[in-house]
Short mmCIF file of C-alpha atoms and ligand atoms in Angstrom, two decimals:
data_model
loop_
_atom_site.label_atom_id
_atom_site.label_comp_id
_atom_site.label_asym_id
_atom_site.label_seq_id
_atom_site.Cartn_x
_atom_site.Cartn_y
_atom_site.Cartn_z
CA MET P 45 -13.95 -30.85 25.43
CA ALA P 46 -14.25 -34.32 23.86
CA SER P 47 -15.58 -37.03 26.15
CA ILE P 48 -13.07 -39.28 27.84
CA LYS P 49 -12.50 -42.87 26.72
CA GLY P 50 -14.20 -45.21 29.20
CA SER P 51 -11.62 -47.99 29.37
CA ALA P 52 -7.91 -48.78 29.00
CA ASP P 53 -5.49 -51.60 29.80
CA VAL P 54 -3.22 -49.35 31.86
CA VAL P 55 -3.86 -45.83 33.19
CA VAL P 56 -0.79 -43.72 33.99
CA ILE P 57 -1.56 -40.76 36.25
CA GLY P 58 0.73 -37.75 35.67
CA GLY P 59 2.29 -36.32 32.51
CA GLY P 60 5.72 -35.33 33.87
CA VAL P 61 8.96 -36.99 32.83
CA ILE P 62 8.12 -40.07 34.91
CA GLY P 63 4.57 -40.67 33.64
CA LEU P 64 5.59 -39.96 30.04
CA THR P 65 8.59 -42.30 30.19
CA ILE P 66 6.50 -45.08 31.71
CA ALA P 67 3.72 -44.66 29.12
CA ARG P 68 6.30 -44.80 26.33
CA ALA P 69 8.03 -47.87 27.83
CA LEU P 70 4.67 -49.68 28.15
CA ALA P 71 3.78 -48.92 24.53
CA LEU P 72 7.23 -50.09 23.39
CA ARG P 73 6.71 -53.35 25.30
CA GLY P 74 3.53 -53.94 23.32
CA VAL P 75 0.86 -52.81 25.79
CA ARG P 76 -1.79 -51.57 23.36
CA ASP P 77 -4.24 -49.54 25.33
CA VAL P 78 -2.30 -47.11 27.54
CA CYS P 79 -4.06 -43.97 28.77
CA LEU P 80 -2.04 -41.09 30.26
CA ILE P 81 -3.99 -38.64 32.38
CA GLU P 82 -2.62 -35.18 33.18
CA ARG P 83 -4.27 -32.57 35.38
CA GLY P 84 -2.88 -29.62 33.40
CA ASN P 85 -0.68 -29.76 30.30
CA LEU P 86 2.05 -32.33 29.69
CA GLY P 87 5.47 -31.61 31.19
CA THR P 88 4.84 -28.28 32.87
CA GLU P 89 5.67 -29.01 36.52
CA ALA P 90 8.91 -30.18 38.24
CA SER P 91 10.18 -31.87 35.08
CA TRP P 92 10.02 -28.54 33.23
CA ALA P 93 11.64 -26.61 36.10
CA ALA P 94 14.65 -28.95 36.39
CA ALA P 95 18.25 -28.30 35.37
CA GLY P 96 18.63 -31.59 33.47
CA MET P 97 21.83 -32.66 35.24
CA LEU P 98 22.54 -36.40 35.23
CA LEU P 99 25.02 -36.54 38.09
CA PRO P 100 24.95 -39.75 40.15
CA GLN P 101 28.65 -39.53 41.02
CA VAL P 102 29.04 -35.86 41.91
CA GLU P 103 27.27 -35.96 45.27
CA ALA P 104 27.54 -39.66 46.16
CA ASP P 105 29.21 -40.64 49.42
CA ALA P 106 28.90 -44.41 48.98
CA GLN P 107 28.18 -47.12 46.46
CA ASP P 108 24.72 -48.11 47.72
CA GLU P 109 21.66 -49.46 45.90
CA PHE P 110 20.43 -45.98 44.99
CA PHE P 111 23.82 -45.03 43.55
CA ASN P 112 23.88 -48.15 41.37
CA LEU P 113 20.35 -47.48 40.11
CA ALA P 114 21.20 -43.86 39.32
CA CYS P 115 24.38 -44.83 37.41
CA GLN P 116 22.43 -47.46 35.49
CA SER P 117 19.85 -44.85 34.50
CA ARG P 118 22.48 -42.30 33.47
CA ASP P 119 24.15 -44.93 31.31
CA LEU P 120 20.84 -45.61 29.52
CA TYR P 121 20.72 -41.98 28.34
CA PRO P 122 22.75 -42.20 25.11
CA ASP P 123 20.45 -44.93 23.72
CA PHE P 124 17.34 -43.23 25.16
CA ALA P 125 18.27 -39.93 23.48
CA ALA P 126 19.13 -41.63 20.18
CA ALA P 127 15.85 -43.58 20.16
CA LEU P 128 13.83 -40.43 20.86
CA ARG P 129 15.59 -38.63 18.04
CA GLU P 130 14.87 -41.50 15.70
CA GLU P 131 11.19 -41.61 16.72
CA THR P 132 10.49 -37.88 16.80
CA GLY P 133 13.32 -35.97 15.10
CA ILE P 134 13.82 -34.03 18.36
CA ASP P 135 17.40 -33.66 19.61
CA VAL P 136 17.29 -33.68 23.43
CA GLU P 137 20.78 -32.12 23.51
CA LEU P 138 22.48 -34.79 25.58
CA ASP P 139 25.74 -33.02 26.35
CA THR P 140 28.53 -35.42 27.30
CA THR P 141 31.22 -32.84 28.17
CA GLY P 142 31.08 -33.83 31.85
CA THR P 143 30.92 -32.05 35.20
CA LEU P 144 33.46 -30.17 37.30
CA TYR P 145 32.95 -30.21 41.06
CA LEU P 146 34.82 -27.31 42.63
CA ALA P 147 36.41 -26.99 46.06
CA LEU P 148 36.21 -23.33 46.99
CA THR P 149 36.99 -23.67 50.73
CA GLU P 150 39.23 -25.92 52.84
CA HIS P 151 36.13 -27.83 53.95
CA ASP P 152 35.05 -28.38 50.32
CA TYR P 153 38.57 -29.61 49.59
CA ASP P 154 38.39 -32.28 52.31
CA GLU P 155 35.02 -33.40 50.91
CA ILE P 156 36.25 -33.76 47.33
CA GLU P 157 39.34 -35.65 48.54
CA LYS P 158 37.09 -38.21 50.26
CA ARG P 159 34.91 -38.50 47.16
CA TYR P 160 37.95 -38.94 44.92
CA GLU P 161 39.35 -41.67 47.14
CA TRP P 162 36.26 -43.87 47.43
CA GLN P 163 35.27 -43.50 43.80
CA THR P 164 38.79 -44.27 42.58
CA ARG P 165 38.89 -47.33 44.83
CA ALA P 166 35.53 -48.40 43.36
CA GLY P 167 36.95 -48.12 39.84
CA LEU P 168 34.67 -45.20 38.83
CA SER P 169 35.68 -42.50 36.33
CA VAL P 170 36.85 -39.42 38.21
CA GLU P 171 39.83 -37.09 37.66
CA ARG P 172 41.48 -34.88 40.30
CA LEU P 173 42.57 -31.41 39.15
CA SER P 174 44.51 -28.64 40.87
CA GLY P 175 42.92 -25.18 40.95
CA THR P 176 45.21 -24.11 38.10
CA GLU P 177 44.31 -27.15 35.98
CA ALA P 178 40.61 -26.58 36.58
CA ARG P 179 40.95 -22.93 35.49
CA GLU P 180 42.87 -23.98 32.40
CA LEU P 181 39.93 -26.21 31.51
CA GLU P 182 37.23 -23.62 32.31
CA PRO P 183 38.74 -20.12 32.59
CA CYS P 184 35.47 -18.65 33.92
CA ILE P 185 35.78 -20.33 37.33
CA SER P 186 36.83 -18.47 40.44
CA GLU P 187 40.50 -17.79 41.13
CA SER P 188 39.81 -19.05 44.66
CA THR P 189 39.27 -22.60 43.36
CA LEU P 190 41.52 -24.83 45.49
CA GLY P 191 40.97 -27.94 43.40
CA ALA P 192 38.30 -29.80 41.49
CA LEU P 193 37.06 -33.20 40.48
CA ARG P 194 36.09 -33.85 36.89
CA PHE P 195 33.38 -36.46 36.36
CA PRO P 196 33.50 -37.30 32.65
CA LYS P 197 30.41 -39.54 32.80
CA ASP P 198 28.17 -37.13 34.75
CA ILE P 199 26.45 -35.25 31.95
CA GLN P 200 23.34 -33.16 31.16
CA VAL P 201 20.22 -33.21 29.00
CA GLU P 202 17.94 -30.35 27.91
CA ASN P 203 14.96 -31.47 29.98
CA ARG P 204 12.38 -29.31 28.18
CA ARG P 205 13.38 -30.79 24.84
CA LEU P 206 13.27 -34.20 26.50
CA LEU P 207 9.65 -33.56 27.56
CA SER P 208 8.71 -32.48 24.01
CA ALA P 209 10.35 -35.57 22.58
CA LEU P 210 8.58 -37.85 25.07
CA ALA P 211 5.19 -36.20 24.45
CA ASN P 212 5.72 -36.57 20.72
CA SER P 213 6.85 -40.18 21.08
CA VAL P 214 3.88 -41.32 23.18
CA LYS P 215 1.45 -39.71 20.71
CA LYS P 216 3.14 -41.54 17.83
CA LEU P 217 3.04 -44.80 19.74
CA GLY P 218 -0.73 -44.48 20.12
CA VAL P 219 -0.95 -43.67 23.84
CA ASP P 220 -4.30 -42.07 24.59
CA ILE P 221 -3.64 -38.71 26.30
CA ALA P 222 -6.17 -36.84 28.42
CA THR P 223 -4.94 -33.41 29.57
CA GLN P 224 -6.88 -30.96 31.78
CA THR P 225 -8.17 -34.05 33.58
CA THR P 226 -7.61 -34.80 37.26
CA VAL P 227 -7.70 -38.26 38.79
CA GLY P 228 -9.45 -38.11 42.18
CA SER P 229 -9.35 -41.76 43.21
CA VAL P 230 -8.44 -45.30 42.25
CA MET P 231 -11.49 -47.61 42.11
CA ILE P 232 -11.09 -51.03 43.73
CA GLU P 233 -13.24 -54.16 43.74
CA GLY P 234 -12.21 -56.86 46.18
CA ASN P 235 -8.45 -56.90 46.02
CA ARG P 236 -7.99 -55.56 42.50
CA VAL P 237 -7.90 -52.27 40.64
CA ARG P 238 -11.03 -51.68 38.56
CA GLY P 239 -10.39 -48.18 37.28
CA VAL P 240 -9.94 -44.52 38.15
CA GLN P 241 -12.42 -41.75 38.84
CA THR P 242 -11.49 -38.57 36.96
CA SER P 243 -12.86 -35.04 36.73
CA ARG P 244 -14.32 -36.10 33.35
CA GLY P 245 -15.80 -39.41 34.46
CA PRO P 246 -14.63 -42.94 35.27
CA ILE P 247 -12.16 -45.02 33.25
CA SER P 248 -12.17 -48.76 33.82
CA CYS P 249 -8.80 -50.54 33.78
CA LEU P 250 -6.96 -53.33 35.58
CA MET P 251 -3.63 -51.50 36.02
CA VAL P 252 -2.88 -48.04 37.37
CA VAL P 253 0.47 -46.28 37.78
CA ILE P 254 0.59 -43.31 40.12
CA ALA P 255 3.24 -40.93 38.71
CA ALA P 256 1.74 -37.65 39.89
CA GLY P 257 4.95 -36.21 41.38
CA THR P 258 4.52 -34.11 44.48
CA TRP P 259 0.71 -34.40 44.31
CA SER P 260 0.70 -38.23 44.35
CA SER P 261 -0.61 -38.57 47.90
CA PHE P 262 -3.75 -36.54 47.08
CA ILE P 263 -5.06 -39.40 44.95
CA LYS P 264 -7.45 -41.45 47.07
CA THR P 265 -6.58 -45.15 47.35
CA PRO P 266 -7.96 -47.84 49.70
CA PRO P 267 -6.46 -48.19 53.19
CA GLN P 268 -4.64 -51.44 52.28
CA SER P 269 -2.68 -49.53 49.58
CA PRO P 270 -1.86 -46.13 51.02
CA ILE P 271 0.38 -44.00 48.81
CA PRO P 272 3.52 -43.05 50.72
CA GLY P 273 3.49 -39.43 51.90
CA ILE P 274 5.13 -37.16 49.33
CA GLU P 275 6.17 -33.65 50.31
CA PRO P 276 7.03 -30.73 48.01
CA VAL P 277 10.55 -29.31 48.19
CA ARG P 278 10.69 -26.05 46.29
CA GLY P 279 13.60 -25.33 43.97
CA GLN P 280 14.10 -21.94 42.34
CA MET P 281 16.22 -21.24 39.28
CA VAL P 282 17.77 -18.20 37.62
CA CYS P 283 18.45 -18.12 33.90
CA LEU P 284 21.25 -15.92 32.55
CA GLU P 285 22.23 -15.28 28.97
CA ALA P 286 25.83 -16.10 27.97
CA LYS P 287 26.62 -15.52 24.30
CA PRO P 288 29.23 -16.84 23.69
CA GLN P 289 28.70 -19.56 26.28
CA LEU P 290 30.83 -19.16 29.44
CA THR P 291 31.60 -22.82 30.14
CA ARG P 292 31.40 -26.20 28.42
CA HIS P 293 31.13 -28.31 31.58
CA VAL P 294 28.34 -28.29 34.12
CA ILE P 295 30.02 -26.61 37.11
CA TYR P 296 28.99 -27.66 40.57
CA SER P 297 29.96 -26.62 44.08
CA PRO P 298 28.62 -27.83 47.44
CA ARG P 299 26.34 -24.77 47.40
CA GLY P 300 25.18 -24.27 43.83
CA TYR P 301 25.68 -25.00 40.15
CA ILE P 302 25.72 -23.48 36.68
CA VAL P 303 24.57 -25.38 33.60
CA PRO P 304 25.36 -24.17 30.06
CA ARG P 305 22.76 -24.75 27.34
CA GLN P 306 23.48 -24.85 23.62
CA ASP P 307 21.28 -21.83 22.88
CA GLY P 308 23.27 -19.51 25.18
CA ARG P 309 21.14 -19.85 28.32
CA LEU P 310 23.15 -20.43 31.49
CA LEU P 311 21.06 -21.89 34.30
CA ALA P 312 21.97 -21.17 37.90
CA GLY P 313 20.45 -23.17 40.75
CA SER P 314 19.00 -23.85 43.12
CA THR P 315 17.26 -23.67 46.49
CA SER P 316 15.79 -26.49 48.62
CA GLU P 317 12.87 -25.10 50.60
CA ASN P 318 9.98 -26.51 52.58
CA ALA P 319 7.42 -23.93 51.51
CA GLY P 320 4.38 -26.14 50.96
CA PHE P 321 2.83 -25.91 47.51
CA ALA P 322 3.74 -22.24 46.98
CA LYS P 323 5.52 -22.45 43.64
CA CYS P 324 6.82 -18.90 43.56
CA VAL P 325 10.17 -17.21 43.05
CA THR P 326 11.34 -15.17 46.03
CA ALA P 327 13.83 -12.34 46.50
CA GLY P 328 15.75 -14.41 49.06
CA GLY P 329 15.83 -17.43 46.76
CA ILE P 330 17.24 -15.48 43.84
CA ALA P 331 19.80 -13.77 46.10
CA THR P 332 21.04 -17.14 47.39
CA ILE P 333 21.30 -18.65 43.92
CA LEU P 334 23.19 -15.66 42.52
CA ARG P 335 25.55 -15.53 45.51
CA ASN P 336 26.44 -19.20 45.03
CA ALA P 337 26.77 -18.85 41.25
CA LEU P 338 29.03 -15.80 41.65
CA GLU P 339 31.18 -17.80 44.07
CA ILE P 340 31.64 -20.41 41.30
CA SER P 341 32.23 -17.83 38.59
CA PRO P 342 32.58 -14.09 39.25
CA ALA P 343 32.45 -13.78 35.43
CA ILE P 344 28.66 -14.15 35.50
CA SER P 345 28.39 -10.73 37.14
CA ASP P 346 27.79 -8.87 33.86
CA LEU P 347 25.42 -11.38 32.32
CA PRO P 348 21.78 -10.39 31.87
CA VAL P 349 19.16 -12.27 33.92
CA VAL P 350 16.57 -13.38 31.38
CA ASP P 351 14.22 -15.63 33.37
CA THR P 352 13.45 -17.11 36.78
CA TRP P 353 11.14 -19.95 37.81
CA ALA P 354 10.39 -22.45 40.57
CA GLY P 355 9.27 -26.07 40.75
CA LEU P 356 8.26 -28.58 43.41
CA ARG P 357 10.47 -31.63 43.83
CA PRO P 358 8.53 -34.70 45.04
CA ARG P 359 10.23 -36.02 48.18
CA ALA P 360 9.25 -39.28 49.94
CA ALA P 361 10.39 -40.28 53.44
CA GLY P 362 14.14 -40.95 53.38
CA GLY P 363 14.49 -39.05 50.11
CA LEU P 364 14.38 -42.24 48.02
CA PRO P 365 11.98 -42.88 45.12
CA VAL P 366 8.99 -45.17 45.59
CA LEU P 367 8.93 -47.63 42.70
CA GLY P 368 6.83 -50.74 42.15
CA PRO P 369 3.61 -52.38 43.37
CA CYS P 370 1.74 -50.22 45.87
CA GLY P 371 0.48 -52.11 48.93
CA GLU P 372 -1.76 -55.16 48.69
CA ILE P 373 -4.01 -54.23 45.77
CA ASP P 374 -3.41 -56.13 42.52
CA GLY P 375 -2.72 -53.81 39.61
CA LEU P 376 -1.69 -50.70 41.57
CA PHE P 377 1.84 -49.34 41.01
CA CYS P 378 3.70 -46.27 42.27
CA ALA P 379 6.47 -44.34 40.53
CA THR P 380 6.95 -41.21 42.57
CA GLY P 381 9.21 -39.48 45.08
CA HIS P 382 12.06 -38.93 42.60
CA TYR P 383 12.99 -35.79 44.54
CA ARG P 384 16.18 -34.25 43.07
CA ASN P 385 16.79 -36.95 40.48
CA GLY P 386 13.67 -37.49 38.40
CA ILE P 387 15.27 -36.54 35.10
CA LEU P 388 18.23 -38.77 35.86
CA LEU P 389 16.06 -41.70 36.98
CA ALA P 390 13.43 -41.51 34.21
CA PRO P 391 14.87 -44.16 31.84
CA ILE P 392 15.39 -46.79 34.55
CA THR P 393 11.98 -46.01 36.08
CA GLY P 394 10.33 -46.56 32.69
CA GLU P 395 12.12 -49.88 32.31
CA LEU P 396 11.39 -51.18 35.82
CA ILE P 397 7.73 -50.21 35.97
CA SER P 398 6.84 -51.34 32.45
CA LYS P 399 8.60 -54.66 33.05
CA ALA P 400 6.74 -55.19 36.34
CA ILE P 401 3.38 -54.41 34.71
CA VAL P 402 3.93 -56.60 31.68
CA SER P 403 5.09 -59.54 33.80
CA SER P 404 2.12 -59.15 36.17
CA GLN P 405 -0.24 -59.38 33.14
CA ARG P 406 1.10 -62.82 32.20
C1 LIG H 24 14.67 -26.42 40.42
C2 LIG H 24 14.75 -27.90 40.18
C3 LIG H 24 15.91 -28.45 39.63
C4 LIG H 24 15.99 -29.82 39.39
N1 LIG H 24 17.10 -30.31 38.77
C5 LIG H 24 17.18 -31.63 38.48
C6 LIG H 24 18.30 -32.15 37.78
O1 LIG H 24 19.21 -31.41 37.41
N2 LIG H 24 18.35 -33.49 37.51
C7 LIG H 24 17.33 -34.34 37.90
O2 LIG H 24 17.44 -35.54 37.65
N3 LIG H 24 16.25 -33.87 38.57
C8 LIG H 24 16.14 -32.54 38.86
N4 LIG H 24 15.06 -32.05 39.53
C9 LIG H 24 14.04 -33.00 40.03
C10 LIG H 24 13.08 -33.42 38.93
O3 LIG H 24 12.60 -32.26 38.29
C11 LIG H 24 11.92 -34.22 39.51
O4 LIG H 24 12.41 -35.29 40.31
C12 LIG H 24 11.07 -34.82 38.38
O5 LIG H 24 10.69 -33.81 37.48
C13 LIG H 24 9.83 -35.52 38.92
O6 LIG H 24 9.08 -35.93 37.79
P1 LIG H 24 7.56 -36.32 37.95
O7 LIG H 24 7.08 -36.70 36.60
O8 LIG H 24 7.42 -37.31 39.07
O9 LIG H 24 6.85 -34.99 38.48
P2 LIG H 24 6.24 -33.74 37.71
O10 LIG H 24 7.10 -33.28 36.61
O11 LIG H 24 5.89 -32.73 38.76
O12 LIG H 24 4.94 -34.33 37.06
C14 LIG H 24 3.84 -34.77 37.80
C15 LIG H 24 2.60 -34.50 36.96
O13 LIG H 24 1.45 -35.08 37.56
C16 LIG H 24 0.35 -34.23 37.35
N5 LIG H 24 -0.68 -34.54 38.34
C17 LIG H 24 -0.61 -34.35 39.67
N6 LIG H 24 -1.74 -34.79 40.27
C18 LIG H 24 -2.51 -35.30 39.29
C19 LIG H 24 -3.80 -35.90 39.28
N7 LIG H 24 -4.50 -36.11 40.42
N8 LIG H 24 -4.35 -36.27 38.11
C20 LIG H 24 -3.67 -36.09 36.94
N9 LIG H 24 -2.42 -35.53 36.90
C21 LIG H 24 -1.86 -35.15 38.06
C22 LIG H 24 0.95 -32.85 37.52
O14 LIG H 24 0.14 -31.85 36.92
C23 LIG H 24 2.31 -33.01 36.84
O15 LIG H 24 2.29 -32.64 35.48
C24 LIG H 24 14.91 -30.68 39.75
C25 LIG H 24 13.76 -30.12 40.28
C26 LIG H 24 13.66 -28.75 40.49
C27 LIG H 24 12.38 -28.18 41.03
#
């Protein structure tokens, strides 16, 4: 293995969607010497396991700060996808068909009514459909559908293609990438970052971004800048094959979802489990996912199961992402805890963190 470069302007720790997007945004803002350090290979953890749904409106109960941030990030996606295509030739398959949120029980129906009312009052794009109208739109959905909301702006991206495009983009932009390299600690002198200690030696730098997903709190930092506790929340997925594709919309219920991909894969998800760092697929997990997917669409019953996988969502206290300067040490930034929304929040995270770093360098 080639020896590691001994210095950089900014070190980004973690090569998931968050670290990659930040490294790209820094390079685009003119930061010359960005080094991205990844413990394994780029984009093989939670960001790879995700379903790629960009759905700020579907599950939102109120127009709070998080909701506004999530909508802002979703609305950056068309330009983000177009720029990545221009830079790399990779189409990230941003699919703007929209999302259907089904009410399959009386309780679901009350929930979607509330959502429709507040979002309509807030001037957001949402359409109310009867069960019959929803089935006319997507004939595969259950005959028990009592009604549905259609969210035309809540869309999806092929997250694995997104990761390839980001990896390609950062390489082209001259970001120095060290894979198979683990950061153990952030080195501090006085009140300022001086570098990171890695499994392949030290790298000196004045700025560090911790974007290590669910493993972020394992990186040692000084007591005046503790990284907020991040816990893993396991999500399992089942991949079916639907050729021709069963649905055009992402279809969501309060218990599960199905996501059609252009190549005929139909993703069904997911679980939310506190199972520590055990990233395995379980019999119970698959059973739950398939039960919820069959409730949405009994038509999936004959489809072949072609793959299953699991990933660990990084959850911080309160379930909200941790973005910005980390504690009282100059030069230390956090971008972690994106929990269920890291794909959605990647573009805005890249913008916010790169802006904060560039303005702190002035
Ligand atoms: C089943 C499932 C479905 C999901 N669906 C969606 C969805 O539809 N929409 C959505 O927006 N989000 C979704 N998510 C959530 C989303 O995947 C995460 O929020 C997002 O991937 C987090 O990105 P990340 O870059 O922080 O973490 P990761 O992708 O986990 O990347 C962190 C990286 O840091 C590296 N690393 C860790 N420690 C170190 C170290 N010490 N040194 C160097 N490198 C290190 C890891 O190896 C890893 O590659 C889903 C998640 C799961 C599991």
